[in-house]
mmCIF file of C-alpha atoms and ligand atoms in Angstrom:
data_model
loop_
_atom_site.group_PDB
_atom_site.id
_atom_site.type_symbol
_atom_site.label_atom_id
_atom_site.label_comp_id
_atom_site.label_asym_id
_atom_site.label_seq_id
_atom_site.Cartn_x
_atom_site.Cartn_y
_atom_site.Cartn_z
ATOM 1 C CA MET A 111 -2.510 -38.871 4.534
ATOM 2 C CA ARG A 112 -4.041 -40.347 7.710
ATOM 3 C CA PRO A 113 -2.119 -43.309 9.197
ATOM 4 C CA GLU A 114 -5.063 -45.588 8.271
ATOM 5 C CA ALA A 115 -5.339 -44.341 4.667
ATOM 6 C CA SER A 116 -5.450 -47.204 2.165
ATOM 7 C CA THR A 117 -3.381 -47.516 -1.001
ATOM 8 C CA ASP A 118 -6.638 -46.789 -2.889
ATOM 9 C CA ASP A 119 -6.987 -43.493 -0.970
ATOM 10 C CA VAL A 120 -3.447 -42.551 -1.918
ATOM 11 C CA ALA A 121 -4.082 -43.493 -5.555
ATOM 12 C CA ARG A 122 -7.290 -41.383 -5.646
ATOM 13 C CA VAL A 123 -5.397 -38.322 -4.393
ATOM 14 C CA ALA A 124 -2.632 -38.842 -6.953
ATOM 15 C CA ASP A 125 -5.228 -39.259 -9.739
ATOM 16 C CA LEU A 126 -7.030 -36.034 -8.809
ATOM 17 C CA VAL A 127 -3.748 -34.136 -8.744
ATOM 18 C CA ARG A 128 -2.886 -35.471 -12.215
ATOM 19 C CA GLU A 129 -6.375 -34.650 -13.540
ATOM 20 C CA ARG A 130 -5.751 -30.997 -12.590
ATOM 21 C CA GLY A 131 -2.551 -30.961 -14.640
ATOM 22 C CA LEU A 132 -0.256 -31.104 -11.603
ATOM 23 C CA THR A 133 2.393 -33.648 -10.630
ATOM 24 C CA PRO A 134 1.975 -35.797 -7.500
ATOM 25 C CA GLN A 135 4.991 -37.206 -5.720
ATOM 26 C CA VAL A 136 4.056 -39.945 -3.277
ATOM 27 C CA MET A 137 6.384 -40.263 -0.297
ATOM 28 C CA PRO A 138 5.579 -43.270 1.932
ATOM 29 C CA GLY A 139 6.708 -42.909 5.558
ATOM 30 C CA THR A 140 6.774 -45.369 8.454
ATOM 31 C CA ALA A 141 3.491 -44.090 9.934
ATOM 32 C CA GLN A 142 2.004 -41.860 7.235
ATOM 33 C CA THR A 143 2.299 -41.197 3.524
ATOM 34 C CA ALA A 144 2.887 -37.647 2.300
ATOM 35 C CA ILE A 145 2.031 -36.505 -1.230
ATOM 36 C CA ALA A 146 3.807 -33.470 -2.646
ATOM 37 C CA VAL A 147 1.863 -31.562 -5.297
ATOM 38 C CA MET A 148 4.021 -29.746 -7.806
ATOM 39 C CA GLY A 149 2.877 -27.212 -10.337
ATOM 40 C CA VAL A 150 1.934 -23.575 -10.532
ATOM 41 C CA GLU A 151 -1.713 -23.877 -9.505
ATOM 42 C CA GLY A 152 -1.291 -26.176 -6.525
ATOM 43 C CA ARG A 153 -3.512 -23.888 -4.482
ATOM 44 C CA ALA A 154 -6.472 -24.438 -6.783
ATOM 45 C CA VAL A 155 -6.626 -28.146 -5.963
ATOM 46 C CA SER A 156 -6.281 -27.883 -2.195
ATOM 47 C CA ALA A 157 -9.998 -27.463 -1.454
ATOM 48 C CA ALA A 158 -10.858 -30.541 -3.526
ATOM 49 C CA LEU A 159 -8.111 -32.601 -1.848
ATOM 50 C CA LYS A 160 -9.369 -31.761 1.641
ATOM 51 C CA GLY A 161 -12.588 -33.637 0.931
ATOM 52 C CA LEU A 162 -10.996 -36.908 -0.196
ATOM 53 C CA ALA A 163 -10.976 -40.040 1.957
ATOM 54 C CA GLY A 164 -7.739 -40.639 3.849
ATOM 55 C CA VAL A 165 -6.497 -37.047 3.593
ATOM 56 C CA ALA A 166 -5.271 -35.750 6.975
ATOM 57 C CA GLU A 167 -4.168 -32.240 6.099
ATOM 58 C CA VAL A 168 -3.406 -30.043 3.100
ATOM 59 C CA MET A 169 -0.492 -27.705 3.706
ATOM 60 C CA GLN A 170 0.561 -24.760 1.567
ATOM 61 C CA VAL A 171 4.322 -24.637 1.280
ATOM 62 C CA GLU A 172 4.659 -21.666 -1.062
ATOM 63 C CA GLN A 173 3.308 -18.194 -0.411
ATOM 64 C CA PRO A 174 0.098 -17.528 -2.356
ATOM 65 C CA TYR A 175 1.437 -14.248 -3.745
ATOM 66 C CA ARG A 176 4.056 -15.321 -6.227
ATOM 67 C CA LYS A 177 5.286 -12.140 -7.889
ATOM 68 C CA ALA A 178 5.137 -10.102 -4.667
ATOM 69 C CA ALA A 179 7.111 -12.692 -2.677
ATOM 70 C CA ARG A 180 10.661 -12.018 -1.638
ATOM 71 C CA SER A 181 11.564 -15.489 -2.949
ATOM 72 C CA ALA A 182 10.547 -14.393 -6.472
ATOM 73 C CA HIS A 183 12.801 -11.351 -6.348
ATOM 74 C CA PRO A 184 15.479 -11.329 -3.621
ATOM 75 C CA GLU A 185 16.545 -7.706 -4.222
ATOM 76 C CA PRO A 186 14.245 -4.907 -3.001
ATOM 77 C CA THR A 187 12.127 -3.311 -5.715
ATOM 78 C CA VAL A 188 12.750 0.411 -6.061
ATOM 79 C CA VAL A 189 9.781 2.434 -7.360
ATOM 80 C CA THR A 190 10.667 5.865 -8.722
ATOM 81 C CA ILE A 191 7.781 8.284 -9.114
ATOM 82 C CA ALA A 192 9.903 11.348 -10.013
ATOM 83 C CA PRO A 193 13.604 12.254 -10.124
ATOM 84 C CA GLY A 194 14.790 12.069 -6.511
ATOM 85 C CA ALA A 195 11.628 10.314 -5.299
ATOM 86 C CA SER A 196 12.490 6.608 -5.127
ATOM 87 C CA PHE A 197 10.813 4.230 -2.697
ATOM 88 C CA GLY A 198 12.578 1.020 -1.577
ATOM 89 C CA GLY A 199 16.145 -0.123 -1.139
ATOM 90 C CA GLU A 200 18.763 1.747 0.830
ATOM 91 C CA GLY A 201 18.560 5.177 -0.823
ATOM 92 C CA PRO A 202 17.226 8.454 0.595
ATOM 93 C CA VAL A 203 13.720 8.190 2.069
ATOM 94 C CA PRO A 204 10.980 10.228 0.337
ATOM 95 C CA VAL A 205 8.191 11.992 2.195
ATOM 96 C CA ILE A 206 4.807 12.676 0.557
ATOM 97 C CA ALA A 207 2.706 15.410 2.169
ATOM 98 C CA GLY A 208 -0.345 17.529 1.569
ATOM 99 C CA PRO A 209 -3.977 17.862 2.503
ATOM 100 C CA CYS A 210 -6.475 15.035 2.656
ATOM 101 C CA SER A 211 -8.571 16.671 -0.091
ATOM 102 C CA VAL A 212 -7.970 19.255 -2.773
ATOM 103 C CA GLU A 213 -10.354 22.058 -1.775
ATOM 104 C CA SER A 214 -9.427 25.166 -3.755
ATOM 105 C CA GLU A 215 -6.603 26.677 -5.775
ATOM 106 C CA ALA A 216 -5.452 28.815 -2.844
ATOM 107 C CA GLN A 217 -5.484 25.840 -0.469
ATOM 108 C CA ILE A 218 -3.620 23.340 -2.648
ATOM 109 C CA VAL A 219 -1.031 25.844 -3.869
ATOM 110 C CA ALA A 220 -0.339 27.045 -0.309
ATOM 111 C CA ALA A 221 -0.055 23.439 0.866
ATOM 112 C CA ALA A 222 2.293 22.593 -2.011
ATOM 113 C CA HIS A 223 4.636 25.500 -1.282
ATOM 114 C CA ALA A 224 4.647 24.693 2.442
ATOM 115 C CA VAL A 225 5.455 20.993 2.083
ATOM 116 C CA ARG A 226 8.003 21.690 -0.657
ATOM 117 C CA ALA A 227 9.782 24.218 1.589
ATOM 118 C CA ALA A 228 9.889 21.663 4.420
ATOM 119 C CA GLY A 229 11.443 19.030 2.150
ATOM 120 C CA ALA A 230 8.620 16.816 0.864
ATOM 121 C CA VAL A 231 9.192 15.355 -2.616
ATOM 122 C CA ALA A 232 5.548 14.744 -3.494
ATOM 123 C CA LEU A 233 2.211 16.434 -2.930
ATOM 124 C CA ARG A 234 -0.753 14.345 -1.839
ATOM 125 C CA GLY A 235 -4.379 15.454 -2.050
ATOM 126 C CA GLY A 236 -7.531 13.665 -3.089
ATOM 127 C CA ALA A 237 -9.736 14.892 -5.910
ATOM 128 C CA PHE A 238 -11.880 11.744 -5.749
ATOM 129 C CA LYS A 239 -12.573 11.047 -2.086
ATOM 130 C CA PRO A 240 -13.836 7.720 -0.710
ATOM 131 C CA ARG A 241 -15.875 9.059 2.226
ATOM 132 C CA SER A 242 -17.570 6.790 4.741
ATOM 133 C CA SER A 243 -20.741 8.889 4.386
ATOM 134 C CA PRO A 244 -22.371 9.737 1.052
ATOM 135 C CA TYR A 245 -23.294 13.138 2.521
ATOM 136 C CA ALA A 246 -19.678 14.110 3.318
ATOM 137 C CA PHE A 247 -17.550 16.175 0.905
ATOM 138 C CA GLN A 248 -16.798 13.892 -2.030
ATOM 139 C CA GLY A 249 -13.915 15.866 -3.530
ATOM 140 C CA LEU A 250 -13.693 18.261 -6.462
ATOM 141 C CA GLY A 251 -13.300 15.481 -9.019
ATOM 142 C CA HIS A 252 -11.768 16.458 -12.341
ATOM 143 C CA ALA A 253 -11.478 20.114 -11.278
ATOM 144 C CA GLY A 254 -9.347 18.933 -8.356
ATOM 145 C CA LEU A 255 -7.001 17.121 -10.740
ATOM 146 C CA LYS A 256 -6.496 20.357 -12.662
ATOM 147 C CA LEU A 257 -5.586 22.124 -9.424
ATOM 148 C CA LEU A 258 -3.059 19.390 -8.618
ATOM 149 C CA ALA A 259 -1.511 19.856 -12.070
ATOM 150 C CA LEU A 260 -1.268 23.575 -11.352
ATOM 151 C CA ALA A 261 0.384 22.948 -7.957
ATOM 152 C CA LYS A 262 2.864 20.660 -9.693
ATOM 153 C CA ARG A 263 3.738 23.356 -12.237
ATOM 154 C CA GLU A 264 4.216 25.882 -9.451
ATOM 155 C CA THR A 265 6.421 23.744 -7.208
ATOM 156 C CA GLY A 266 7.826 20.827 -9.215
ATOM 157 C CA LEU A 267 6.437 18.377 -6.640
ATOM 158 C CA ALA A 268 5.407 14.920 -7.817
ATOM 159 C CA ILE A 269 1.674 14.255 -7.466
ATOM 160 C CA VAL A 270 0.063 11.359 -5.575
ATOM 161 C CA THR A 271 -3.726 11.223 -5.764
ATOM 162 C CA GLU A 272 -6.448 8.633 -5.403
ATOM 163 C CA ALA A 273 -8.538 6.868 -8.021
ATOM 164 C CA MET A 274 -11.750 5.100 -7.073
ATOM 165 C CA ASP A 275 -12.828 3.564 -10.377
ATOM 166 C CA GLU A 276 -11.444 2.702 -13.774
ATOM 167 C CA GLU A 277 -12.649 5.881 -15.499
ATOM 168 C CA GLY A 278 -11.282 8.063 -12.687
ATOM 169 C CA ALA A 279 -7.979 6.176 -12.824
ATOM 170 C CA LYS A 280 -7.518 7.147 -16.471
ATOM 171 C CA GLN A 281 -8.088 10.803 -15.587
ATOM 172 C CA VAL A 282 -5.762 10.550 -12.592
ATOM 173 C CA ALA A 283 -3.063 8.917 -14.753
ATOM 174 C CA GLU A 284 -2.975 12.010 -16.972
ATOM 175 C CA ILE A 285 -1.748 14.276 -14.187
ATOM 176 C CA ALA A 286 -0.432 12.069 -11.363
ATOM 177 C CA ASP A 287 3.028 10.585 -10.922
ATOM 178 C CA CYS A 288 1.585 7.907 -8.654
ATOM 179 C CA ILE A 289 -2.006 6.630 -8.394
ATOM 180 C CA GLN A 290 -3.268 5.975 -4.868
ATOM 181 C CA ILE A 291 -5.628 3.081 -4.229
ATOM 182 C CA GLY A 292 -7.269 3.762 -0.890
ATOM 183 C CA ALA A 293 -7.829 1.395 1.995
ATOM 184 C CA ARG A 294 -11.507 1.025 1.092
ATOM 185 C CA ASN A 295 -10.622 -0.088 -2.413
ATOM 186 C CA MET A 296 -7.737 -2.398 -1.568
ATOM 187 C CA GLN A 297 -9.891 -5.365 -2.527
ATOM 188 C CA ASN A 298 -11.604 -3.761 -5.525
ATOM 189 C CA TYR A 299 -10.097 -6.326 -7.866
ATOM 190 C CA ALA A 300 -11.496 -4.786 -11.044
ATOM 191 C CA LEU A 301 -9.845 -1.486 -10.110
ATOM 192 C CA LEU A 302 -6.559 -3.222 -9.234
ATOM 193 C CA LYS A 303 -6.511 -4.906 -12.643
ATOM 194 C CA ALA A 304 -7.353 -1.635 -14.385
ATOM 195 C CA VAL A 305 -4.543 0.308 -12.691
ATOM 196 C CA GLY A 306 -2.217 -2.591 -13.336
ATOM 197 C CA ARG A 307 -2.640 -1.829 -17.032
ATOM 198 C CA LEU A 308 -2.003 1.926 -16.768
ATOM 199 C CA GLY A 309 1.762 1.571 -16.367
ATOM 200 C CA LYS A 310 2.004 4.185 -13.588
ATOM 201 C CA PRO A 311 3.412 3.693 -10.077
ATOM 202 C CA ILE A 312 0.658 2.647 -7.666
ATOM 203 C CA LEU A 313 0.411 3.450 -3.954
ATOM 204 C CA LEU A 314 -1.648 0.606 -2.514
ATOM 205 C CA LYS A 315 -2.994 1.280 0.978
ATOM 206 C CA ARG A 316 -3.718 -1.597 3.332
ATOM 207 C CA GLY A 317 -7.395 -2.098 4.072
ATOM 208 C CA ALA A 318 -8.525 -1.379 7.622
ATOM 209 C CA ALA A 319 -9.316 -5.059 8.147
ATOM 210 C CA ALA A 320 -6.834 -6.623 5.758
ATOM 211 C CA THR A 321 -4.131 -9.076 6.735
ATOM 212 C CA ILE A 322 -0.622 -8.643 5.387
ATOM 213 C CA ALA A 323 -1.281 -11.607 3.074
ATOM 214 C CA ASP A 324 -4.473 -9.876 1.805
ATOM 215 C CA LEU A 325 -2.415 -6.733 1.069
ATOM 216 C CA LEU A 326 0.204 -8.702 -0.826
ATOM 217 C CA LEU A 327 -2.446 -10.610 -2.790
ATOM 218 C CA SER A 328 -3.966 -7.278 -3.802
ATOM 219 C CA ALA A 329 -0.513 -6.103 -4.912
ATOM 220 C CA GLU A 330 -0.273 -9.366 -6.846
ATOM 221 C CA TYR A 331 -3.287 -8.319 -8.963
ATOM 222 C CA ILE A 332 -1.367 -5.236 -10.107
ATOM 223 C CA LEU A 333 1.891 -7.120 -10.636
ATOM 224 C CA ALA A 334 0.068 -9.851 -12.561
ATOM 225 C CA GLU A 335 -1.111 -7.222 -15.073
ATOM 226 C CA GLY A 336 2.537 -6.477 -15.802
ATOM 227 C CA ASN A 337 2.970 -3.393 -13.626
ATOM 228 C CA PRO A 338 5.877 -3.942 -11.198
ATOM 229 C CA GLN A 339 5.693 -0.423 -9.722
ATOM 230 C CA VAL A 340 3.767 -0.994 -6.501
ATOM 231 C CA ILE A 341 4.370 0.849 -3.221
ATOM 232 C CA LEU A 342 2.502 -0.587 -0.227
ATOM 233 C CA CYS A 343 1.238 1.580 2.613
ATOM 234 C CA GLU A 344 0.403 0.811 6.238
ATOM 235 C CA ARG A 345 -2.361 3.197 7.379
ATOM 236 C CA GLY A 346 -3.765 1.575 10.498
ATOM 237 C CA LEU A 347 -6.335 -1.086 11.274
ATOM 238 C CA ARG A 348 -9.824 -0.978 12.753
ATOM 239 C CA SER A 349 -9.565 -1.850 16.452
ATOM 240 C CA PHE A 350 -11.613 -1.940 19.640
ATOM 241 C CA ASP A 351 -9.953 1.128 21.146
ATOM 242 C CA ALA A 352 -11.627 4.448 20.371
ATOM 243 C CA THR A 353 -8.685 6.423 21.792
ATOM 244 C CA VAL A 354 -7.255 6.533 18.291
ATOM 245 C CA ARG A 355 -8.902 6.381 14.860
ATOM 246 C CA ASN A 356 -6.972 3.267 13.866
ATOM 247 C CA LEU A 357 -4.411 0.897 15.344
ATOM 248 C CA PHE A 358 -1.199 1.748 13.503
ATOM 249 C CA ASP A 359 0.418 -1.600 12.728
ATOM 250 C CA LEU A 360 4.091 -0.771 12.438
ATOM 251 C CA THR A 361 4.947 -4.463 12.727
ATOM 252 C CA ALA A 362 3.738 -4.733 9.133
ATOM 253 C CA ILE A 363 6.810 -2.833 7.949
ATOM 254 C CA PRO A 364 9.544 -5.305 8.932
ATOM 255 C CA VAL A 365 7.182 -8.224 8.216
ATOM 256 C CA VAL A 366 6.534 -7.032 4.664
ATOM 257 C CA HIS A 367 10.265 -6.551 4.194
ATOM 258 C CA GLN A 368 10.805 -10.171 5.200
ATOM 259 C CA VAL A 369 8.189 -11.696 2.933
ATOM 260 C CA SER A 370 8.161 -9.273 -0.018
ATOM 261 C CA HIS A 371 10.532 -7.215 -2.159
ATOM 262 C CA LEU A 372 7.995 -4.389 -2.531
ATOM 263 C CA PRO A 373 8.568 -1.066 -0.750
ATOM 264 C CA ILE A 374 6.234 -0.171 2.117
ATOM 265 C CA ILE A 375 5.608 3.336 3.406
ATOM 266 C CA ALA A 376 3.670 4.485 6.473
ATOM 267 C CA ASP A 377 0.770 6.902 6.921
ATOM 268 C CA PRO A 378 0.820 8.117 10.543
ATOM 269 C CA SER A 379 -2.047 10.549 9.811
ATOM 270 C CA HIS A 380 -4.709 7.937 9.070
ATOM 271 C CA GLY A 381 -2.762 5.541 11.311
ATOM 272 C CA THR A 382 -3.593 7.625 14.376
ATOM 273 C CA GLY A 383 -6.283 10.133 13.351
ATOM 274 C CA ARG A 384 -4.734 12.662 15.707
ATOM 275 C CA ARG A 385 -2.425 15.535 14.822
ATOM 276 C CA ASP A 386 -0.589 15.278 18.174
ATOM 277 C CA LEU A 387 0.325 11.646 17.468
ATOM 278 C CA VAL A 388 1.577 12.071 13.912
ATOM 279 C CA LEU A 389 5.103 13.178 14.816
ATOM 280 C CA PRO A 390 5.943 10.407 17.305
ATOM 281 C CA MET A 391 4.471 7.735 15.019
ATOM 282 C CA ALA A 392 6.237 9.154 11.957
ATOM 283 C CA ARG A 393 9.510 8.833 13.868
ATOM 284 C CA ALA A 394 8.615 5.280 14.894
ATOM 285 C CA ALA A 395 7.672 4.285 11.332
ATOM 286 C CA LEU A 396 10.937 5.544 9.923
ATOM 287 C CA ALA A 397 12.828 3.772 12.708
ATOM 288 C CA ALA A 398 10.937 0.561 11.877
ATOM 289 C CA GLY A 399 12.301 0.724 8.334
ATOM 290 C CA ALA A 400 9.545 2.439 6.358
ATOM 291 C CA ASP A 401 10.574 3.182 2.763
ATOM 292 C CA GLY A 402 8.802 6.531 2.943
ATOM 293 C CA LEU A 403 6.058 8.425 4.731
ATOM 294 C CA ILE A 404 2.792 10.027 3.670
ATOM 295 C CA ILE A 405 1.596 12.794 5.984
ATOM 296 C CA GLU A 406 -1.493 15.009 5.856
ATOM 297 C CA VAL A 407 -0.646 18.728 6.032
ATOM 298 C CA HIS A 408 -3.177 21.530 5.586
ATOM 299 C CA PRO A 409 -2.463 25.283 5.525
ATOM 300 C CA GLU A 410 -5.387 25.729 7.940
ATOM 301 C CA PRO A 411 -6.292 22.332 9.417
ATOM 302 C CA ASP A 412 -9.212 23.737 11.399
ATOM 303 C CA ARG A 413 -10.883 24.701 8.128
ATOM 304 C CA ALA A 414 -10.181 21.407 6.339
ATOM 305 C CA MET A 415 -13.086 19.752 4.538
ATOM 306 C CA SER A 416 -11.791 16.299 5.480
ATOM 307 C CA ASP A 417 -9.412 14.862 8.078
ATOM 308 C CA GLY A 418 -8.585 18.221 9.697
ATOM 309 C CA ALA A 419 -8.074 16.650 13.139
ATOM 310 C CA GLN A 420 -5.200 14.542 11.863
ATOM 311 C CA SER A 421 -3.675 17.168 9.557
ATOM 312 C CA GLN A 422 -0.507 18.920 10.637
ATOM 313 C CA THR A 423 0.019 22.640 10.239
ATOM 314 C CA PRO A 424 2.912 23.657 7.975
ATOM 315 C CA ALA A 425 4.960 24.553 11.094
ATOM 316 C CA GLN A 426 4.303 21.121 12.639
ATOM 317 C CA PHE A 427 5.291 19.447 9.384
ATOM 318 C CA GLU A 428 8.526 21.416 9.260
ATOM 319 C CA GLU A 429 9.368 20.192 12.757
ATOM 320 C CA THR A 430 8.395 16.644 11.753
ATOM 321 C CA MET A 431 10.813 16.768 8.828
ATOM 322 C CA ARG A 432 13.570 18.121 11.068
ATOM 323 C CA GLN A 433 13.121 15.240 13.513
ATOM 324 C CA LEU A 434 12.825 12.689 10.703
ATOM 325 C CA ARG A 435 16.209 13.837 9.400
ATOM 326 C CA GLY A 436 17.581 13.059 12.863
ATOM 327 C CA ILE A 437 16.071 9.561 12.870
ATOM 328 C CA ALA A 438 17.308 8.937 9.324
ATOM 329 C CA SER A 439 20.840 9.868 10.260
ATOM 330 C CA VAL A 440 20.812 7.391 13.165
ATOM 331 C CA LEU A 441 19.866 4.761 10.575
ATOM 332 C CA GLY A 442 22.697 5.887 8.294
ATOM 333 C CA ARG A 443 20.193 7.272 5.781
ATOM 334 C CA ASP A 444 18.962 10.598 4.455
ATOM 335 C CA LEU A 445 15.597 12.007 3.539
ATOM 336 C CA ALA A 446 15.136 12.289 -0.220
ATOM 337 C CA THR A 447 15.363 15.666 -1.919
ATOM 338 C CA LEU A 448 13.451 16.495 -5.056
ATOM 339 C CA ARG A 449 15.425 16.936 -8.266
ATOM 340 C CA THR A 450 12.680 18.631 -10.289
ATOM 341 C CA ARG A 451 11.773 22.303 -10.405
ATOM 342 C CA ALA A 452 8.738 24.457 -10.902
ATOM 343 C CA ALA A 453 7.774 24.782 -14.569
HETATM 344 C C1 PEP B 76 -6.534 9.370 2.281
HETATM 345 O O1 PEP B 76 -5.354 9.128 1.981
HETATM 346 O O2 PEP B 76 -6.995 10.514 2.461
HETATM 347 C C2 PEP B 76 -7.425 8.221 2.514
HETATM 348 C C3 PEP B 76 -8.719 8.252 2.215
HETATM 349 O O3 PEP B 76 -6.769 7.202 3.075
HETATM 350 P P1 PEP B 76 -7.248 5.687 3.392
HETATM 351 O O4 PEP B 76 -7.642 5.110 2.080
HETATM 352 O O5 PEP B 76 -6.014 5.073 3.970
HETATM 353 O O6 PEP B 76 -8.375 5.793 4.377
HETATM 354 MN MN1 MN B 77 -7.473 11.632 4.562
#
């Protein structure tokens, strides 16, 4: 409260707090009175309190994301999408790789074999693509999901693929081991709630203009539906510098580890937009403590229907994996190896 606040002002604040079902604790000081508000929905009353006479400041003591907060769950959450592919904690670090989009049977199967041979544990590839332009390739849709299922049967790789709406998410859940929510949909709250009810691991990518708190609040939507299996992903932020597609915020990795128990992986492909920058930034992300990586790899990047410029060739990905093993060993860790086989 302000130093000049009257006892009536203090009483009005305490009354409002009680009316909202919360408990006020009035703490008179020599110069100012402080009022602690206790109860689960303290946040909901803060806007109303700000407008009352005599109030100097309303401060939030607890983090707004409750289930995602480290304080709610001191041990790291480990999300397992397939045998050998566990994200979080101190175990071996999984790498997800594959093309931006599923384009054809030949393309996705070739990509799957290449990334499997190099040591990836999961195949990525979008069947439903959130493109900035409505005229750009939108993905193969359900046919693309079938091709991912085929690539899984042929290689044993786990599948990570994006859903853009509730109906698509149900289709994706039938074949995927992990449902990706893209940067553009990070704040699609209806979609977050829907995937929270599907009971599948979720890869939640940070929006291009989202704060770390925004990301964790979006994760909270999924957790609040009873699905604890959330993997966060840093994929770069919109910035003023056109040298790179995005500004890859690797600081988010140790920060998320401080404030949350959820695993966070890094996407140096979207994070940079440039194939020549993927390797150095993949090394940096792993060194920063990433719980995994997701890397775009295309059998023929120059022919890719989306994100070719940032897609590695199979040979580049093999070299990336070799160097990542070196970084992991410096950290006293290993890269994960898949424990499933082709069907
Ligand atoms: C993707 O993974 O291909 C993709 C669309 O990523 P983002 O949502 O991070 O842009
Ligand atoms: Mn892409």
